[in-house]
């Protein structure tokens, strides 16, 4: 979606930061925020940025949306934030 919160994607694309890192990026826009987590779970997109929606929380409740999903699929280094010390 074309939101202010996605500004880092737009700036990085305009300034060539993705290409500088050897990444081929195609920005795709969605008509509604709920479409993004569905596309992510279906592996139609690799990365997305949107607000948290009911669709996101529903997928998370089913174990479909989590930080480890991408790591296991691609062998990347994504990891969950550590729990705060108590």
mmCIF file of N, CA and C in Angstrom:
data_model
loop_
_atom_site.group_PDB
_atom_site.id
_atom_site.type_symbol
_atom_site.label_atom_id
_atom_site.label_comp_id
_atom_site.label_asym_id
_atom_site.label_seq_id
_atom_site.Cartn_x
_atom_site.Cartn_y
_atom_site.Cartn_z
ATOM 1 N N UNK A 1 0.843 -1.171 0.000
ATOM 2 C CA UNK A 1 0.000 0.000 0.000
ATOM 3 C C UNK A 1 0.887 1.232 0.000
ATOM 4 N N UNK A 2 0.391 2.277 -0.511
ATOM 5 C CA UNK A 2 1.155 3.533 -0.570
ATOM 6 C C UNK A 2 0.906 4.323 0.717
ATOM 7 N N UNK A 3 1.612 3.911 1.764
ATOM 8 C CA UNK A 3 1.464 4.539 3.078
ATOM 9 C C UNK A 3 2.794 5.131 3.515
ATOM 10 N N UNK A 4 2.725 6.125 4.387
ATOM 11 C CA UNK A 4 3.948 6.719 4.935
ATOM 12 C C UNK A 4 4.814 5.680 5.633
ATOM 13 N N UNK A 5 4.193 4.694 6.249
ATOM 14 C CA UNK A 5 4.959 3.689 6.991
ATOM 15 C C UNK A 5 5.840 2.842 6.067
ATOM 16 N N UNK A 6 5.553 2.830 4.772
ATOM 17 C CA UNK A 6 6.369 2.076 3.817
ATOM 18 C C UNK A 6 7.464 2.937 3.194
ATOM 19 N N UNK A 7 7.642 4.152 3.690
ATOM 20 C CA UNK A 7 8.634 5.080 3.139
ATOM 21 C C UNK A 7 10.037 4.461 3.013
ATOM 22 N N UNK A 8 10.500 3.638 3.960
ATOM 23 C CA UNK A 8 11.840 3.053 3.786
ATOM 24 C C UNK A 8 11.987 2.252 2.488
ATOM 25 N N UNK A 9 10.949 1.541 2.062
ATOM 26 C CA UNK A 9 11.003 0.815 0.792
ATOM 27 C C UNK A 9 11.134 1.783 -0.376
ATOM 28 N N UNK A 10 10.339 2.852 -0.356
ATOM 29 C CA UNK A 10 10.346 3.811 -1.462
ATOM 30 C C UNK A 10 11.688 4.537 -1.560
ATOM 31 N N UNK A 11 12.223 4.962 -0.421
ATOM 32 C CA UNK A 11 13.505 5.669 -0.405
ATOM 33 C C UNK A 11 14.626 4.741 -0.881
ATOM 34 N N UNK A 12 14.655 3.517 -0.357
ATOM 35 C CA UNK A 12 15.695 2.564 -0.753
ATOM 36 C C UNK A 12 15.635 2.272 -2.249
ATOM 37 N N UNK A 13 14.428 2.161 -2.780
ATOM 38 C CA UNK A 13 14.278 1.907 -4.210
ATOM 39 C C UNK A 13 14.736 3.111 -5.031
ATOM 40 N N UNK A 14 14.287 4.295 -4.658
ATOM 41 C CA UNK A 14 14.636 5.512 -5.399
ATOM 42 C C UNK A 14 16.137 5.797 -5.372
ATOM 43 N N UNK A 15 16.792 5.509 -4.272
ATOM 44 C CA UNK A 15 18.218 5.816 -4.133
ATOM 45 C C UNK A 15 19.127 4.675 -4.591
ATOM 46 N N UNK A 16 18.533 3.558 -5.037
ATOM 47 C CA UNK A 16 19.336 2.452 -5.556
ATOM 48 C C UNK A 16 19.982 1.592 -4.486
ATOM 49 N N UNK A 17 19.505 1.669 -3.234
ATOM 50 C CA UNK A 17 20.118 0.895 -2.152
ATOM 51 C C UNK A 17 19.970 -0.614 -2.370
ATOM 52 N N UNK A 18 18.840 -1.046 -2.902
ATOM 53 C CA UNK A 18 18.645 -2.478 -3.145
ATOM 54 C C UNK A 18 19.669 -2.987 -4.163
ATOM 55 N N UNK A 19 19.803 -2.252 -5.268
ATOM 56 C CA UNK A 19 20.749 -2.651 -6.305
ATOM 57 C C UNK A 19 22.175 -2.663 -5.776
ATOM 58 N N UNK A 20 22.522 -1.687 -4.927
ATOM 59 C CA UNK A 20 23.858 -1.641 -4.339
ATOM 60 C C UNK A 20 24.181 -2.909 -3.551
ATOM 61 N N UNK A 21 23.152 -3.561 -3.018
ATOM 62 C CA UNK A 21 23.334 -4.787 -2.234
ATOM 63 C C UNK A 21 23.117 -6.040 -3.072
ATOM 64 N N UNK A 22 22.935 -5.849 -4.381
ATOM 65 C CA UNK A 22 22.750 -6.994 -5.267
ATOM 66 C C UNK A 22 21.350 -7.585 -5.233
ATOM 67 N N UNK A 23 20.368 -6.799 -4.794
ATOM 68 C CA UNK A 23 18.994 -7.277 -4.698
ATOM 69 C C UNK A 23 18.158 -6.767 -5.858
ATOM 70 N N UNK A 24 17.417 -7.655 -6.470
ATOM 71 C CA UNK A 24 16.475 -7.261 -7.509
ATOM 72 C C UNK A 24 15.105 -7.163 -6.843
ATOM 73 N N UNK A 25 14.606 -5.944 -6.710
ATOM 74 C CA UNK A 25 13.365 -5.703 -5.973
ATOM 75 C C UNK A 25 12.302 -5.163 -6.908
ATOM 76 N N UNK A 26 11.124 -5.744 -6.802
ATOM 77 C CA UNK A 26 9.966 -5.244 -7.533
ATOM 78 C C UNK A 26 8.916 -4.888 -6.491
ATOM 79 N N UNK A 27 8.600 -3.607 -6.370
ATOM 80 C CA UNK A 27 7.597 -3.173 -5.398
ATOM 81 C C UNK A 27 6.224 -3.395 -5.998
ATOM 82 N N UNK A 28 5.379 -4.093 -5.248
ATOM 83 C CA UNK A 28 3.999 -4.343 -5.655
ATOM 84 C C UNK A 28 3.079 -3.709 -4.629
ATOM 85 N N UNK A 29 2.006 -3.140 -5.108
ATOM 86 C CA UNK A 29 1.053 -2.473 -4.227
ATOM 87 C C UNK A 29 -0.206 -3.309 -4.080
ATOM 88 N N UNK A 30 -0.766 -3.281 -2.893
ATOM 89 C CA UNK A 30 -2.011 -3.984 -2.598
ATOM 90 C C UNK A 30 -3.106 -2.960 -2.342
ATOM 91 N N UNK A 31 -4.339 -3.351 -2.616
ATOM 92 C CA UNK A 31 -5.474 -2.455 -2.406
ATOM 93 C C UNK A 31 -5.920 -2.412 -0.950
ATOM 94 N N UNK A 32 -5.574 -3.448 -0.188
ATOM 95 C CA UNK A 32 -5.977 -3.519 1.216
ATOM 96 C C UNK A 32 -4.873 -4.191 2.018
ATOM 97 N N UNK A 33 -4.703 -3.754 3.251
ATOM 98 C CA UNK A 33 -3.646 -4.297 4.108
ATOM 99 C C UNK A 33 -3.823 -5.789 4.352
ATOM 100 N N UNK A 34 -5.037 -6.275 4.375
ATOM 101 C CA UNK A 34 -5.288 -7.692 4.653
ATOM 102 C C UNK A 34 -4.741 -8.608 3.573
ATOM 103 N N UNK A 35 -4.490 -8.099 2.366
ATOM 104 C CA UNK A 35 -3.979 -8.934 1.283
ATOM 105 C C UNK A 35 -2.508 -9.286 1.459
ATOM 106 N N UNK A 36 -1.750 -8.448 2.140
ATOM 107 C CA UNK A 36 -0.311 -8.655 2.262
ATOM 108 C C UNK A 36 0.054 -9.912 3.043
ATOM 109 N N UNK A 37 -0.483 -10.136 4.253
ATOM 110 C CA UNK A 37 -0.088 -11.359 4.965
ATOM 111 C C UNK A 37 -0.519 -12.624 4.240
ATOM 112 N N UNK A 38 -1.626 -12.570 3.520
ATOM 113 C CA UNK A 38 -2.058 -13.733 2.750
ATOM 114 C C UNK A 38 -1.053 -14.022 1.640
ATOM 115 N N UNK A 39 -0.574 -12.978 0.957
ATOM 116 C CA UNK A 39 0.433 -13.154 -0.100
ATOM 117 C C UNK A 39 1.739 -13.679 0.479
ATOM 118 N N UNK A 40 2.108 -13.237 1.664
ATOM 119 C CA UNK A 40 3.346 -13.697 2.301
ATOM 120 C C UNK A 40 3.263 -15.184 2.635
ATOM 121 N N UNK A 41 2.152 -15.612 3.192
ATOM 122 C CA UNK A 41 1.983 -17.021 3.550
ATOM 123 C C UNK A 41 1.948 -17.899 2.303
ATOM 124 N N UNK A 42 1.419 -17.365 1.208
ATOM 125 C CA UNK A 42 1.345 -18.118 -0.044
ATOM 126 C C UNK A 42 2.662 -18.072 -0.815
ATOM 127 N N UNK A 43 3.684 -17.412 -0.247
ATOM 128 C CA UNK A 43 4.994 -17.252 -0.886
ATOM 129 C C UNK A 43 4.917 -16.496 -2.212
ATOM 130 N N UNK A 44 3.913 -15.629 -2.358
ATOM 131 C CA UNK A 44 3.800 -14.778 -3.539
ATOM 132 C C UNK A 44 4.714 -13.565 -3.428
ATOM 133 N N UNK A 45 5.080 -13.213 -2.204
ATOM 134 C CA UNK A 45 6.000 -12.112 -1.938
ATOM 135 C C UNK A 45 7.024 -12.585 -0.921
ATOM 136 N N UNK A 46 8.165 -11.926 -0.882
ATOM 137 C CA UNK A 46 9.203 -12.283 0.085
ATOM 138 C C UNK A 46 9.186 -11.372 1.299
ATOM 139 N N UNK A 47 8.842 -10.111 1.099
ATOM 140 C CA UNK A 47 8.868 -9.117 2.165
ATOM 141 C C UNK A 47 7.672 -8.213 1.992
ATOM 142 N N UNK A 48 7.133 -7.744 3.094
ATOM 143 C CA UNK A 48 6.026 -6.800 3.009
ATOM 144 C C UNK A 48 6.008 -5.864 4.189
ATOM 145 N N UNK A 49 5.365 -4.733 3.998
ATOM 146 C CA UNK A 49 5.247 -3.766 5.079
ATOM 147 C C UNK A 49 3.829 -3.221 5.075
ATOM 148 N N UNK A 50 3.165 -3.342 6.206
ATOM 149 C CA UNK A 50 1.809 -2.825 6.363
ATOM 150 C C UNK A 50 1.507 -2.711 7.843
ATOM 151 N N UNK A 51 0.341 -2.225 8.145
ATOM 152 C CA UNK A 51 -0.107 -2.162 9.543
ATOM 153 C C UNK A 51 -0.583 -3.559 9.961
ATOM 154 N N UNK A 52 -0.607 -3.814 11.247
ATOM 155 C CA UNK A 52 -1.168 -5.077 11.723
ATOM 156 C C UNK A 52 -2.675 -5.044 11.505
ATOM 157 N N UNK A 53 -3.193 -6.131 10.969
ATOM 158 C CA UNK A 53 -4.622 -6.229 10.680
ATOM 159 C C UNK A 53 -5.177 -7.496 11.297
ATOM 160 N N UNK A 54 -6.479 -7.622 11.274
ATOM 161 C CA UNK A 54 -7.114 -8.843 11.768
ATOM 162 C C UNK A 54 -6.620 -10.050 10.977
ATOM 163 N N UNK A 55 -6.417 -9.884 9.677
ATOM 164 C CA UNK A 55 -5.930 -10.997 8.850
ATOM 165 C C UNK A 55 -4.556 -11.464 9.330
ATOM 166 N N UNK A 56 -3.680 -10.524 9.669
ATOM 167 C CA UNK A 56 -2.354 -10.892 10.164
ATOM 168 C C UNK A 56 -2.474 -11.694 11.458
ATOM 169 N N UNK A 57 -3.280 -11.202 12.395
ATOM 170 C CA UNK A 57 -3.419 -11.903 13.671
ATOM 171 C C UNK A 57 -4.072 -13.272 13.498
ATOM 172 N N UNK A 58 -5.000 -13.403 12.561
ATOM 173 C CA UNK A 58 -5.606 -14.708 12.293
ATOM 174 C C UNK A 58 -4.568 -15.690 11.758
ATOM 175 N N UNK A 59 -3.706 -15.235 10.848
ATOM 176 C CA UNK A 59 -2.646 -16.102 10.341
ATOM 177 C C UNK A 59 -1.646 -16.453 11.434
ATOM 178 N N UNK A 60 -1.315 -15.478 12.273
ATOM 179 C CA UNK A 60 -0.376 -15.735 13.372
ATOM 180 C C UNK A 60 -0.954 -16.763 14.334
ATOM 181 N N UNK A 61 -2.251 -16.678 14.598
ATOM 182 C CA UNK A 61 -2.889 -17.623 15.512
ATOM 183 C C UNK A 61 -2.841 -19.046 14.965
ATOM 184 N N UNK A 62 -2.791 -19.168 13.651
ATOM 185 C CA UNK A 62 -2.699 -20.485 13.024
ATOM 186 C C UNK A 62 -1.249 -20.922 12.839
ATOM 187 N N UNK A 63 -0.306 -20.110 13.324
ATOM 188 C CA UNK A 63 1.103 -20.443 13.204
ATOM 189 C C UNK A 63 1.680 -20.176 11.831
ATOM 190 N N UNK A 64 1.001 -19.376 11.013
ATOM 191 C CA UNK A 64 1.446 -19.113 9.653
ATOM 192 C C UNK A 64 2.336 -17.882 9.547
ATOM 193 N N UNK A 65 2.238 -16.951 10.471
ATOM 194 C CA UNK A 65 3.000 -15.699 10.379
ATOM 195 C C UNK A 65 3.904 -15.591 11.593
ATOM 196 N N UNK A 66 5.204 -15.834 11.387
ATOM 197 C CA UNK A 66 6.151 -15.678 12.487
ATOM 198 C C UNK A 66 7.540 -15.391 11.935
ATOM 199 N N UNK A 67 8.418 -14.952 12.794
ATOM 200 C CA UNK A 67 9.766 -14.555 12.381
ATOM 201 C C UNK A 67 10.580 -15.732 11.858
ATOM 202 N N UNK A 68 10.294 -16.936 12.295
ATOM 203 C CA UNK A 68 11.086 -18.089 11.885
ATOM 204 C C UNK A 68 10.669 -18.658 10.537
ATOM 205 N N UNK A 69 9.496 -18.305 10.031
ATOM 206 C CA UNK A 69 9.017 -18.846 8.762
ATOM 207 C C UNK A 69 10.024 -18.579 7.649
ATOM 208 N N UNK A 70 10.478 -17.355 7.506
ATOM 209 C CA UNK A 70 11.405 -16.999 6.421
ATOM 210 C C UNK A 70 12.746 -17.702 6.602
ATOM 211 N N UNK A 71 13.231 -17.810 7.818
ATOM 212 C CA UNK A 71 14.523 -18.456 8.048
ATOM 213 C C UNK A 71 14.490 -19.908 7.607
ATOM 214 N N UNK A 72 13.447 -20.627 7.952
ATOM 215 C CA UNK A 72 13.368 -22.038 7.597
ATOM 216 C C UNK A 72 13.186 -22.230 6.093
ATOM 217 N N UNK A 73 12.490 -21.318 5.446
ATOM 218 C CA UNK A 73 12.216 -21.448 4.022
ATOM 219 C C UNK A 73 13.450 -21.130 3.186
ATOM 220 N N UNK A 74 14.248 -20.137 3.604
ATOM 221 C CA UNK A 74 15.342 -19.684 2.754
ATOM 222 C C UNK A 74 16.727 -19.951 3.325
ATOM 223 N N UNK A 75 16.809 -20.363 4.585
ATOM 224 C CA UNK A 75 18.111 -20.551 5.200
ATOM 225 C C UNK A 75 18.727 -19.254 5.667
ATOM 226 N N UNK A 76 17.930 -18.185 5.714
ATOM 227 C CA UNK A 76 18.411 -16.878 6.151
ATOM 228 C C UNK A 76 18.665 -16.834 7.640
ATOM 229 N N UNK A 77 18.902 -15.649 8.145
ATOM 230 C CA UNK A 77 19.295 -15.523 9.547
ATOM 231 C C UNK A 77 18.253 -14.796 10.395
ATOM 232 N N UNK A 78 16.990 -14.813 9.986
ATOM 233 C CA UNK A 78 15.957 -14.153 10.797
ATOM 234 C C UNK A 78 15.853 -14.841 12.146
ATOM 235 N N UNK A 79 15.668 -14.065 13.196
ATOM 236 C CA UNK A 79 15.459 -14.667 14.504
ATOM 237 C C UNK A 79 14.547 -13.788 15.329
ATOM 238 N N UNK A 80 13.928 -14.380 16.296
ATOM 239 C CA UNK A 80 13.017 -13.651 17.170
ATOM 240 C C UNK A 80 13.814 -12.808 18.168
ATOM 241 N N UNK A 81 13.204 -11.705 18.579
ATOM 242 C CA UNK A 81 13.832 -10.878 19.617
ATOM 243 C C UNK A 81 13.856 -11.679 20.915
ATOM 244 N N UNK A 82 14.892 -11.497 21.668
ATOM 245 C CA UNK A 82 15.018 -12.193 22.944
ATOM 246 C C UNK A 82 13.966 -11.672 23.926
ATOM 247 N N UNK A 83 13.524 -12.546 24.804
ATOM 248 C CA UNK A 83 12.593 -12.147 25.856
ATOM 249 C C UNK A 83 13.299 -11.204 26.816
ATOM 250 N N UNK A 84 12.595 -10.174 27.293
ATOM 251 C CA UNK A 84 13.248 -9.261 28.262
ATOM 252 C C UNK A 84 13.570 -10.003 29.568
ATOM 253 N N UNK A 85 14.657 -9.614 30.178
ATOM 254 C CA UNK A 85 15.046 -10.224 31.456
ATOM 255 C C UNK A 85 14.036 -9.869 32.528
ATOM 256 N N UNK A 86 13.721 -10.830 33.393
ATOM 257 C CA UNK A 86 12.772 -10.553 34.482
ATOM 258 C C UNK A 86 13.447 -10.634 35.810
#
